[in-house]
Coordinates of C-alpha atoms and ligand atoms in Angstrom, one line a residue:
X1 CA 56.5 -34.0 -88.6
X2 CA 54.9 -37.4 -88.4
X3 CA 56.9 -40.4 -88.8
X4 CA 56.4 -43.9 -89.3
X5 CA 58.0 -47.1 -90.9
X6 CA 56.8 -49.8 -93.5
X7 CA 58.5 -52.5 -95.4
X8 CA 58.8 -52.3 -99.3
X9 CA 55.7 -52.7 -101.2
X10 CA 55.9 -52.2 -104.7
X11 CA 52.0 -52.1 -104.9
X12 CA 51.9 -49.7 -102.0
X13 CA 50.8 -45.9 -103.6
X14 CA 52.9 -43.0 -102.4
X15 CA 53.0 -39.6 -103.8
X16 CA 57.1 -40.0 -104.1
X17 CA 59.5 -42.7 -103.7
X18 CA 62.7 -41.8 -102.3
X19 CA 66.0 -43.5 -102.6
X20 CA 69.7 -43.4 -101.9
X21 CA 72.5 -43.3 -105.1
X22 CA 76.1 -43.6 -104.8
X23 CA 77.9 -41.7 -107.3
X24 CA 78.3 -43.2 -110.4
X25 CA 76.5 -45.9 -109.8
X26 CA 73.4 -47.2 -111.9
X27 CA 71.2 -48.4 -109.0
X28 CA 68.7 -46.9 -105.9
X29 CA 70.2 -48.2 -103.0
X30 CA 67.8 -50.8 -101.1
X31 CA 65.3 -50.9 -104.2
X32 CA 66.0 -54.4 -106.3
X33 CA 63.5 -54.2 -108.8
X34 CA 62.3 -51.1 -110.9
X35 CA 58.9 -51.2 -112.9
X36 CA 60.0 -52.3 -116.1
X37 CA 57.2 -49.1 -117.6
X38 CA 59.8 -46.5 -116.1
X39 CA 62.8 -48.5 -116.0
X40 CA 64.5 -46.8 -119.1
X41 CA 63.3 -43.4 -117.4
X42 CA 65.2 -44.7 -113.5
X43 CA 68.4 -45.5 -116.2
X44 CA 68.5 -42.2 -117.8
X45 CA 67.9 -40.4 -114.5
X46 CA 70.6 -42.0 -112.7
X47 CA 73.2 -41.4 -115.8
X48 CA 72.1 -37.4 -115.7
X49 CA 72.3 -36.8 -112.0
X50 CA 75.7 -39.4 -111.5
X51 CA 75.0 -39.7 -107.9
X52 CA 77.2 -36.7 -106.7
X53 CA 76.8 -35.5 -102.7
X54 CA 73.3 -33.5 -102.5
X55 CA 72.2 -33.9 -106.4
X56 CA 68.6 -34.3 -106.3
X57 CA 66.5 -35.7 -109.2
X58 CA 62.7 -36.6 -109.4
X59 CA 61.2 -38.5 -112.2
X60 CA 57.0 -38.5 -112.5
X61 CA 56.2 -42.0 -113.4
X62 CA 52.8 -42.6 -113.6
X63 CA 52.9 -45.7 -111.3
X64 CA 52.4 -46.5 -108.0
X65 CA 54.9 -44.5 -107.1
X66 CA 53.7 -41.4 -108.4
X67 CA 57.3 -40.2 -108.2
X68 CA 60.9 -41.7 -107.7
X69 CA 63.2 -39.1 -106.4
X70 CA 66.9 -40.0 -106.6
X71 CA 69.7 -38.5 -103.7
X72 CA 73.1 -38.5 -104.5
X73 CA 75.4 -39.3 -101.9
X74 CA 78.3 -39.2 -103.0
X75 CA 81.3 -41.6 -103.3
X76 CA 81.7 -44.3 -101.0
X77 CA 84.9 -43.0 -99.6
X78 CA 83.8 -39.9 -98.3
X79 CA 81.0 -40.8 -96.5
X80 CA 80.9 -39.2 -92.9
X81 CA 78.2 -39.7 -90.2
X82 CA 76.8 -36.4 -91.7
X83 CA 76.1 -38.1 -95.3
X84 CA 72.9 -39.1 -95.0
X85 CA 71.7 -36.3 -92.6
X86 CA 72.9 -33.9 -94.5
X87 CA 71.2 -35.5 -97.8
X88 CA 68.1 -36.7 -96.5
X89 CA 67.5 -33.1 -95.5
X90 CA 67.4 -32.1 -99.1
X91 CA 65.1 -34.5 -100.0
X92 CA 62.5 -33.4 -97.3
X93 CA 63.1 -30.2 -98.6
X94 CA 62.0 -31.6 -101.7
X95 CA 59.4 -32.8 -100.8
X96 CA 58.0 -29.8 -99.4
X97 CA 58.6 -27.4 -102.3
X98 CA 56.3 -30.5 -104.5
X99 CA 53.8 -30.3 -101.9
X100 CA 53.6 -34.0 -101.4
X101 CA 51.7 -34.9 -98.1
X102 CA 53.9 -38.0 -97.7
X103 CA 57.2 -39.0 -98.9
X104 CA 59.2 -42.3 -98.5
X105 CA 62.8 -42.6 -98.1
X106 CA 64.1 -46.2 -98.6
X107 CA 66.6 -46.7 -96.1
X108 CA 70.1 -48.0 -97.5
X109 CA 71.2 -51.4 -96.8
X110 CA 73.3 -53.1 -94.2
X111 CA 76.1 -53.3 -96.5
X112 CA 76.2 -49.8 -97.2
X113 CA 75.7 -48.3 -94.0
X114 CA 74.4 -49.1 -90.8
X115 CA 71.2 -48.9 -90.5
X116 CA 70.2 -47.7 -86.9
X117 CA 72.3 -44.7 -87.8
X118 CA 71.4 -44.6 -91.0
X119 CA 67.7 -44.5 -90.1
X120 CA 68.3 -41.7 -87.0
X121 CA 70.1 -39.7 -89.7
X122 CA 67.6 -39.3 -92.0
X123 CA 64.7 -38.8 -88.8
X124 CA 67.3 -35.9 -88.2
X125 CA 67.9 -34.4 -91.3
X126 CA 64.4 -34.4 -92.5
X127 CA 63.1 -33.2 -88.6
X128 CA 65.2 -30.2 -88.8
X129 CA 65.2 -29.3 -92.4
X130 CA 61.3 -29.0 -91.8
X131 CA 61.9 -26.4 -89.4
X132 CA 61.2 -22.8 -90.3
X133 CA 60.9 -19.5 -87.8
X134 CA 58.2 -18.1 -89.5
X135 CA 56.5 -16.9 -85.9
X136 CA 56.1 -13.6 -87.3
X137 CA 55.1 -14.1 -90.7
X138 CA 51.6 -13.1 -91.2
X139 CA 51.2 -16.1 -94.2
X140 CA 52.7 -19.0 -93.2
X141 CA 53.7 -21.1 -96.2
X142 CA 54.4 -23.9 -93.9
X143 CA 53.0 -27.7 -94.5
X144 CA 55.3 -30.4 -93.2
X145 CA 54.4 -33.5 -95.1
X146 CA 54.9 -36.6 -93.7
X147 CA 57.7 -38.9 -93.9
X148 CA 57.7 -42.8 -94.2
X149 CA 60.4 -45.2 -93.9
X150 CA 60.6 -48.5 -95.9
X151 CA 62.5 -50.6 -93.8
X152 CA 62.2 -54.1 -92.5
X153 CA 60.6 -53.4 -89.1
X154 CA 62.1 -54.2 -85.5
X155 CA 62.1 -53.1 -82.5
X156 CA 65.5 -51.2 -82.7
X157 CA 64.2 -49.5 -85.8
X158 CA 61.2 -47.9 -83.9
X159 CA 63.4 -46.8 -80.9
X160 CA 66.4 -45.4 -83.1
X161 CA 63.4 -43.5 -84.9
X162 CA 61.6 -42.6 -81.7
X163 CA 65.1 -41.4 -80.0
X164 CA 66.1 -39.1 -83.2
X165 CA 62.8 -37.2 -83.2
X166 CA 63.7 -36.2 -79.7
X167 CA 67.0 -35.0 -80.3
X168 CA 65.8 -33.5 -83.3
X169 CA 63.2 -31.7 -81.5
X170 CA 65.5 -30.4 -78.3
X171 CA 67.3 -29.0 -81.7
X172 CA 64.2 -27.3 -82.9
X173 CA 62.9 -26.1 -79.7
X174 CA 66.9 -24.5 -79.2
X175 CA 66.2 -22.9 -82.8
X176 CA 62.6 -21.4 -81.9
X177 CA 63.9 -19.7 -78.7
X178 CA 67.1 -18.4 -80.2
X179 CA 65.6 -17.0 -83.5
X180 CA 63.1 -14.7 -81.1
X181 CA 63.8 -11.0 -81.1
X182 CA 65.3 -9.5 -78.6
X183 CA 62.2 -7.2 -77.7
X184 CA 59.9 -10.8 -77.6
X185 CA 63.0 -12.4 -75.5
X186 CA 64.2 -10.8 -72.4
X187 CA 65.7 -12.5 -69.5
X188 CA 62.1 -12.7 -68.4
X189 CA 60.1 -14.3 -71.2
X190 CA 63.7 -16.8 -71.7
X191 CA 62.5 -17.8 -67.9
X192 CA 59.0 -18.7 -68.8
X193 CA 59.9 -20.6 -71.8
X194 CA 61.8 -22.6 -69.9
X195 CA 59.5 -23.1 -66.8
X196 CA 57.1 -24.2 -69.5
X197 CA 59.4 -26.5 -70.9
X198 CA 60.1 -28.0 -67.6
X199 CA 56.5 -28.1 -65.8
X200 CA 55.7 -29.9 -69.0
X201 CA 58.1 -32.4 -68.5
X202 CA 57.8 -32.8 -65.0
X203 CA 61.2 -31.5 -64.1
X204 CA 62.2 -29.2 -61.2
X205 CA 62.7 -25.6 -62.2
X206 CA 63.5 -22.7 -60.5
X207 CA 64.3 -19.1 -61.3
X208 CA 66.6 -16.4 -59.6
X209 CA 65.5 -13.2 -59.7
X210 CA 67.3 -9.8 -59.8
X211 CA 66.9 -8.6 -56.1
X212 CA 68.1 -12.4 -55.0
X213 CA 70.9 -12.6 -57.0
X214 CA 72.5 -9.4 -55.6
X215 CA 71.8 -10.6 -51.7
X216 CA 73.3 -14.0 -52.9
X217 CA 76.8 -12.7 -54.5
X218 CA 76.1 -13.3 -57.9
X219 CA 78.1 -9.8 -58.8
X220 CA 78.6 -11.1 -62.8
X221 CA 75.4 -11.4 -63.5
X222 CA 74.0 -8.3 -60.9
X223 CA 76.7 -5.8 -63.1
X224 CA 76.1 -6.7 -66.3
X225 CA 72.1 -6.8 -65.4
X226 CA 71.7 -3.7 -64.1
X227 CA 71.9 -1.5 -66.8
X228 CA 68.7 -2.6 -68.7
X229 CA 65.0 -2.5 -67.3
X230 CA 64.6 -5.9 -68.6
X231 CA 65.7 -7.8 -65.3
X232 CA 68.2 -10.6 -65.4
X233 CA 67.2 -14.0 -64.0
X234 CA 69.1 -16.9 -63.8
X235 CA 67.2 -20.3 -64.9
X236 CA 67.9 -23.5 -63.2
X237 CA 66.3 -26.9 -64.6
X238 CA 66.5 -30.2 -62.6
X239 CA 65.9 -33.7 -64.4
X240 CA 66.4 -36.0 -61.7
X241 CA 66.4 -39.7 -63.1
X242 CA 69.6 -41.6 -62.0
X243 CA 70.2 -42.5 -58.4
X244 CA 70.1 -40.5 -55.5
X245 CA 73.7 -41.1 -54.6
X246 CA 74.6 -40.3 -58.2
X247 CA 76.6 -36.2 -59.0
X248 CA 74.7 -34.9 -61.9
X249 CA 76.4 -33.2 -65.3
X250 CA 75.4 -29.6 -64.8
X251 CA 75.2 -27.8 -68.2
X252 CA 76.3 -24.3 -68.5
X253 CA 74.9 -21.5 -71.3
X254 CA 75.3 -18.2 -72.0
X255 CA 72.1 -16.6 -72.0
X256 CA 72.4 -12.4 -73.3
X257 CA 69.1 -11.9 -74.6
X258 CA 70.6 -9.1 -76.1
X259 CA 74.3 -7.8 -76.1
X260 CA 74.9 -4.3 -77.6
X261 CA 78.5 -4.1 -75.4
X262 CA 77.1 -2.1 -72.8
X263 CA 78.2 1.3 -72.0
X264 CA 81.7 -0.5 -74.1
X265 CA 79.0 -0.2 -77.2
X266 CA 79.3 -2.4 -80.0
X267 CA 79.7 -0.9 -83.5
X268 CA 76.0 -0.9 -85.6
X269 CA 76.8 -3.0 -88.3
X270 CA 74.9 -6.2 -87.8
X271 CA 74.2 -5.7 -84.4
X272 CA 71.3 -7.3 -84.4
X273 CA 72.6 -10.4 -84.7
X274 CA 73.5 -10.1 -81.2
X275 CA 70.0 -11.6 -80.2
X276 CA 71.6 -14.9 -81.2
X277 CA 73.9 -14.2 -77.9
X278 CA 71.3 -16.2 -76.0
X279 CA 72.4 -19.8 -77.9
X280 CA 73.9 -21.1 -75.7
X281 CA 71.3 -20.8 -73.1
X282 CA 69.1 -21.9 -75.7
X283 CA 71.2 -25.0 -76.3
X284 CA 70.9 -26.1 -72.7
X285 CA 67.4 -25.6 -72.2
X286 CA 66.8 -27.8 -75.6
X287 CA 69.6 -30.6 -74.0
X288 CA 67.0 -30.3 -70.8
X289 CA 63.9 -31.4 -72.7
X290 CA 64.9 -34.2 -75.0
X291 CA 67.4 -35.3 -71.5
X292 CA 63.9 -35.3 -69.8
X293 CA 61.6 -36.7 -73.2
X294 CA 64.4 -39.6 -73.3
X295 CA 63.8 -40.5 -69.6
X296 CA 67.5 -40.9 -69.3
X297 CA 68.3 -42.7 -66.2
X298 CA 71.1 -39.7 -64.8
X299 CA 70.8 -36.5 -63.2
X300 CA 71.6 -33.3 -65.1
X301 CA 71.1 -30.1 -64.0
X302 CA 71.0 -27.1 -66.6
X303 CA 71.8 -23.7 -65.5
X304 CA 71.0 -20.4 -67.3
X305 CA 72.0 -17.2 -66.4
X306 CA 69.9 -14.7 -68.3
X307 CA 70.8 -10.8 -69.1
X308 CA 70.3 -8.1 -71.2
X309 CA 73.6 -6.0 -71.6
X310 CA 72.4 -2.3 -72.2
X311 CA 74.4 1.1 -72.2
X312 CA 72.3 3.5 -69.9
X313 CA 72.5 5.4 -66.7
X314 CA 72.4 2.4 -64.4
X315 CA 75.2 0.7 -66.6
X316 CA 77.9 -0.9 -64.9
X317 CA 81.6 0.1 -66.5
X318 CA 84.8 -0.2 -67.6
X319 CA 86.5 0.7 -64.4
X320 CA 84.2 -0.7 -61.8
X321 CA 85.6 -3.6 -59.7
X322 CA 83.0 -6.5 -58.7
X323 CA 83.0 -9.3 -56.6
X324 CA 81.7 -12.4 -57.9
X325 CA 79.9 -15.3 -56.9
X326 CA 83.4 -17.8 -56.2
X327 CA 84.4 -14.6 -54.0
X328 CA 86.8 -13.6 -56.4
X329 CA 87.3 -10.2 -57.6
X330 CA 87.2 -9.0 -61.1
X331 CA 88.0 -5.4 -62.4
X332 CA 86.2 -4.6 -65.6
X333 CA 88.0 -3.0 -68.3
X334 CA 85.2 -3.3 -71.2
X335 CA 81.9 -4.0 -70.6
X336 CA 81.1 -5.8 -74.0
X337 CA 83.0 -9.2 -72.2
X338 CA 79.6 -9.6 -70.1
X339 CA 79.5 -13.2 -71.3
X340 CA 82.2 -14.7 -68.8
X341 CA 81.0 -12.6 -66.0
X342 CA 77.8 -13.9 -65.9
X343 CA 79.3 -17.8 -66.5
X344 CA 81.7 -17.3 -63.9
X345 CA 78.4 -17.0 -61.8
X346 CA 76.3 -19.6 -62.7
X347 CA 79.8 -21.9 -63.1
X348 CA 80.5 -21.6 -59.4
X349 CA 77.2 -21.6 -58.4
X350 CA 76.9 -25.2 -60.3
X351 CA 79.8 -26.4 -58.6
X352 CA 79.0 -25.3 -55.0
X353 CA 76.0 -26.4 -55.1
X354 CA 75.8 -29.7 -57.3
X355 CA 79.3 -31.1 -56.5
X356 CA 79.2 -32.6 -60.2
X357 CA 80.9 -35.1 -61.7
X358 CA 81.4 -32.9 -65.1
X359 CA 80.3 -28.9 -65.6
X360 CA 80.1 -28.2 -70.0
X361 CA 79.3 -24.9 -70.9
X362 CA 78.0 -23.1 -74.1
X363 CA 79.0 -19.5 -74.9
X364 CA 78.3 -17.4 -77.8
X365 CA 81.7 -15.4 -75.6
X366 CA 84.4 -14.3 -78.4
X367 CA 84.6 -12.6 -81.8
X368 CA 88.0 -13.7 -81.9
X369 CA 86.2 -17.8 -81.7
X370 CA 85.0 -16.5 -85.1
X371 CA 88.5 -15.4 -86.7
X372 CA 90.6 -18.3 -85.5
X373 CA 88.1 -21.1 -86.7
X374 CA 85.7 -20.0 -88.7
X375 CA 82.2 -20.3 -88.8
X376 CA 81.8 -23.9 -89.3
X377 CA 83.4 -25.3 -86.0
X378 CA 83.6 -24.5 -82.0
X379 CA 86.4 -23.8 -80.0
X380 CA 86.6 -26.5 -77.1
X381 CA 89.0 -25.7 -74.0
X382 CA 88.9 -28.4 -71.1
X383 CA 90.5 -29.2 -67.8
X384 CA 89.9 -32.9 -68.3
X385 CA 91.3 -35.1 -70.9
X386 CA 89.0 -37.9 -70.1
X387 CA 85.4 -36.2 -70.3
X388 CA 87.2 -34.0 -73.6
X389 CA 87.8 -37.3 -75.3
X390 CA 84.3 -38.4 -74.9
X391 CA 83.0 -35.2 -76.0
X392 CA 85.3 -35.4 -79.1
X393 CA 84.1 -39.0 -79.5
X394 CA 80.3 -37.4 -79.5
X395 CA 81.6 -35.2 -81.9
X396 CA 82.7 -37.6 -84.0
X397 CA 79.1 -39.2 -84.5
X398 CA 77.0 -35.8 -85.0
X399 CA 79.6 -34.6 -86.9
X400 CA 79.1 -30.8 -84.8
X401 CA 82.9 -30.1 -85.5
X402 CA 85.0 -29.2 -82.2
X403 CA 88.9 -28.2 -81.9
X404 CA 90.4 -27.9 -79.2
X405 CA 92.8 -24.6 -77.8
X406 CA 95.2 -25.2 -75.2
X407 CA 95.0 -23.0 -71.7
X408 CA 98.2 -23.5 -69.6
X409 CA 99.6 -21.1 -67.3
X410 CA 101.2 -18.4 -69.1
X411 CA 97.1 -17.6 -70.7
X412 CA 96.1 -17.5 -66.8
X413 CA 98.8 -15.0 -66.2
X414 CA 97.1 -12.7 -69.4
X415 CA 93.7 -11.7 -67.4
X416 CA 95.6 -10.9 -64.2
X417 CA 94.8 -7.4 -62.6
X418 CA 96.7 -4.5 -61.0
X419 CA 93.7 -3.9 -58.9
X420 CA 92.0 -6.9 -58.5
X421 CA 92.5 -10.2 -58.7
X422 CA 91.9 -10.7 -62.4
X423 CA 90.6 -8.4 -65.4
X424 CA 88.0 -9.4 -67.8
X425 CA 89.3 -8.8 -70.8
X426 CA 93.3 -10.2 -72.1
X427 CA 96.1 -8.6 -73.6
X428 CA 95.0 -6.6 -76.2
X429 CA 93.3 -9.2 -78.6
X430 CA 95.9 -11.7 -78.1
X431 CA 94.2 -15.5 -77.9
X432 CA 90.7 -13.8 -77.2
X433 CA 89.3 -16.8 -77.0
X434 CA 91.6 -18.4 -74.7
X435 CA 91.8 -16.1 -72.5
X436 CA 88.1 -15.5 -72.2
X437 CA 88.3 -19.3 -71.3
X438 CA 91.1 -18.4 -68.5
X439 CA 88.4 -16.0 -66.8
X440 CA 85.6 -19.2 -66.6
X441 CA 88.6 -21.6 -65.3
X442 CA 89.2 -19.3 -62.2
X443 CA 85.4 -19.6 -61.4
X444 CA 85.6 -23.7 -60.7
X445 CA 88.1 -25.7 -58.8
X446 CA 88.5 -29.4 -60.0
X447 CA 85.4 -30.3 -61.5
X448 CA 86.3 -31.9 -65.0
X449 CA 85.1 -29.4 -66.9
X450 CA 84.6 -28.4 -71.0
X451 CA 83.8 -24.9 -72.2
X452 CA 82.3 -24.7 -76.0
X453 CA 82.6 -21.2 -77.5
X454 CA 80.3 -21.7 -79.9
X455 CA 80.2 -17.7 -81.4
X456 CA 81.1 -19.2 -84.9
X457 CA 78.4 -21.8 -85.2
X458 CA 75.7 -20.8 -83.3
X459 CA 73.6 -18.8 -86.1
X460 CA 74.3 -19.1 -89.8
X461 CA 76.6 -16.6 -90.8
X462 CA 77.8 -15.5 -94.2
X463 CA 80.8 -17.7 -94.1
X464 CA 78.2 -21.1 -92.6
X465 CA 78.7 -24.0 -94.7
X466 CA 74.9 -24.8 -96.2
X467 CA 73.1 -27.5 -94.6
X468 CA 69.4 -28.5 -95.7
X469 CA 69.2 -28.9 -91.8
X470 CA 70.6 -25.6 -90.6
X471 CA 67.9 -23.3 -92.4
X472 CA 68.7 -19.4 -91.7
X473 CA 69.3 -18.7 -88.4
X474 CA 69.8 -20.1 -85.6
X475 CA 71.2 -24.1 -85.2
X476 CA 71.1 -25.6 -82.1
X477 CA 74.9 -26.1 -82.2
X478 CA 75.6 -28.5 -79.2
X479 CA 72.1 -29.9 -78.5
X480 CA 72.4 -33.3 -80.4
X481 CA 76.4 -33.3 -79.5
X482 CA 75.7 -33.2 -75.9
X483 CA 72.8 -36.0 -76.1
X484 CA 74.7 -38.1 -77.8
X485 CA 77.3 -37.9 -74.8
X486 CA 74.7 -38.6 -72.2
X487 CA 73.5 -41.1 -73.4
X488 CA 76.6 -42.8 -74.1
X489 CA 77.3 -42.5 -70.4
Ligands
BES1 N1 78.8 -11.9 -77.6 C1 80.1 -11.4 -77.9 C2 80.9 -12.3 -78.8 C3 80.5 -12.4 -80.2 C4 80.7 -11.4 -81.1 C5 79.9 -13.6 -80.6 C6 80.3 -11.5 -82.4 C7 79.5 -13.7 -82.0 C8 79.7 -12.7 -82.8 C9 80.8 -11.1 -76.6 O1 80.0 -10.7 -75.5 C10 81.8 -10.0 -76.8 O2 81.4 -9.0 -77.2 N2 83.1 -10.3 -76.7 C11 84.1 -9.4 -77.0 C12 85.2 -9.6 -75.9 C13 86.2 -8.5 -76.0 C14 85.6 -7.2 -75.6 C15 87.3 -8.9 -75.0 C16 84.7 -9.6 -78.4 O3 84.8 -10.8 -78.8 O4 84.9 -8.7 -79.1
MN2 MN1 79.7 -8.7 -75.5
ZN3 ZN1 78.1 -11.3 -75.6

């Protein structure tokens, strides 16, 4: 989507003119004066559609502006910092279903909100509202028209627009990966995306491979690999920007190209959504190019271990006991909780070997994520009440909902084995999600640490709220989160 700014100019032509309302108010937000030809049209217009959250109207005029769209957003009161994300997502939508080449969103004034979020929220909203996987589509209905934003200019206006349309696009590039089928996307392919992700950004990568992974103790990932003949790999991206001296983040996602439980076999009913049990991989790996795009000045390290979890005569199973890579010893009582095995892994492995100053991971891990919040916000368990709180204050500003579950001793005690020295699965389906998170704790010592199960929120779902900007499929859950968080570093 190309973007660019220019101040108001009534005489300017555009296809459509795009402005703000507030409900039940009778004016477009930033825009003083109104042709007095259409004026009576503008009045009538803003009466009908009252300005209520997501109400879209257009009105032909005949003028300069060749249309005026009005967006409602809603009453004052209940504006969030999703408002104008959320709306201006609807207008590009708009905008694309009128087959405009250009529209031009008028951005709202000082008074009403301010403006450098204003004017990423809208570079957000429209950016991802654009997106469609339509890879496999043999017509592709897709023409992105361009957007314009009339705004005074400035240099802080460029680099807020400049900065959203790269957080917007590590949100698209997430999407494109994760919405692949699971017979395009195997471990494999996952590992080329992302070398070509990284060679093009001039970061270091590195891959893992199956027979390495075994000699080096990864037992999570070597079991739950080993039933398919799509190999697993583990992905490892460097961006290398901040001082020498300076411990990177290392970021953490779950990677299962595929998860049909394993020789534990999932039921068939919607199944196939478990390609989307790759998200959290995919997550990290669009963090790593907008980190990279950005030129943040910090070192972050993203680490993706990649499987596919297939029942089959090379299967690992319920039963087995395996070592993993902290040294620890698991016993595996169903093989459909593959996720935190294969974390543990790359978790350890992160903190051995990058001595970071903060490990957050990204798992698509538990069903039970999905019945005890919903589909519309992530489970967050942390070790660390200072990096939590800035992740919940990152939260706060992208508005990607996170609430927190508590893990004290007595949920360590659930995954404890007779045999070994801990199980992978809880008691019974007691705190699922908790005690999924009790597993990834044993893997680290006292790096400050954040696990995000984001199995609710990762893919739209029947329950997902509707957003313009979370078209069907996958969403990126986490990507802009976690930028906004490094860069407030
Ligand atoms: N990938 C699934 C979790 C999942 C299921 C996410 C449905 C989103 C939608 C994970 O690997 C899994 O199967 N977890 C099991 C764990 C159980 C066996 C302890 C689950 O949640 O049922
Ligand atoms: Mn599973
Ligand atoms: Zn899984």
């Amino acid at each position: 989507m190309k973007i660019r700014v220019e101040e108001y100019n009534p005489n300017r032509k555009t296809p459509m003119l795009c402005g703000f309302v507030i409900e039940d108010s009778d004016k477009i937000l930033g825009l003083s004066k109104i042709d007095s030809k259409i004026a009576h049209h503008v009045e009538q217009a803003l009466i009908d559609m009252c300005g209520k959250i997501g109400k879209i109207a257009v009105i032909p005029t005949g003028i300069t502006a060749q249309r005026i769209l009005l967006a409602g957003i809603g009453k004052k009161e209940k504006f969030t910092n999703d408002t104008i994300r959320y709306v201006s997502g609807k207008i590009a939508q708009k905008a694309k279903e009128l087959k405009v080449k250009e529209f031009s969103i008028i951005l709202p004034p000082n008074a009403v909100a301010d403006p450098i979020s204003s004017v990423s929220q809208i570079v957000e909203g429209c950016k991802m509202a654009s997106y469609r996987f339509e890879k496999y589509k043999s017509e592709k209905e897709h023409i992105v028209p361009e957007l314009v934003i009339i705004s005074p200019k400035s240099d802080k206006i460029t680099k807020a627009i400049r900065t959203a349309e790269i957080v917007a696009g590590g949100s698209v590039f997430a999407k494109s990966i994760a919405n692949l089928p699971p017979n395009e996307c195997t471990p494999t392919t996952l590992a080329n995306f992302a070398r070509d992700m990284a060679k093009k950004n001039k970061m270091k990568f590195t891959v893992i491979s199956k027979k390495e992974l075994k000699s080096k103790g990864f037992g999570g990932i070597t079991a739950v690999g080993q039933g398919s003949k799509n190999e697993p790999k583990m992905i490892i991206i460097e961006h290398n920007k901040g001082r020498t001296t300076e411990k990177p983040i290392v970021l953490v996602g779950k990677a299962v190209t595929f998860d049909t439980g394993g020789i534990s076999l999932k039921p068939g009913e919607k199944m196939d959504e478990m390609k989307f049990d790759k998200c959290g991989g995919c997550t990290v790996l669009g963090i790593m190019k907008s980190v990279s795009e950005l030129k943040l000045p910090i070192n972050v390290v993203g680490i993706v271990p990649s499987v596919e979890n297939m029942p089959g005569g090379e299967s690992y199973r319920p039963g087995d006991i395996i070592k993993l890579y902290s040294g620890k010893t698991a016993e595996i009582l169903n093989t459909d909780a593959e996720g935190r095995l294969i974390l543990a892994d790359a978790l350890s492995y992160g903190e051995k070997h990058y001595s970071p100053r903060a490990i957050i991971d990204f798992a698509t891990l538990t069903g039970a994520c999905i019945i005890a919040l919903g589909t519309n916000v992530a489970a967050m368990i942390s070790s660390n009440d200072r990096l939590k709180q800035k992740i919940l204050d990152a939260s706060k500003r992208t508005t990607e909902e996170l609430w927190e579950l508590p893990l004290n001793d007595d949920y360590m005690d659930m995954i404890k084995s007779d045999v070994a020295d801990m199980k992978n699965v809880g008691i019974g389906r007691a705190a699922g999600t908790i005690t999924a998170a009790a597993f990834l704790r044993n893997a680290i010592n006292d790096t400050p640490w954040v696990h995000i199960d984001i199995a609710g929120v990762a893919w739209t779902q029947v329950a997902t709220k509707e957003k313009p900007y979370n078209p069907k499929g996958a969403t990126g859950f986490g990507v802009r989160l976690i930028l906004e968080y490094l860069q407030n570093l």
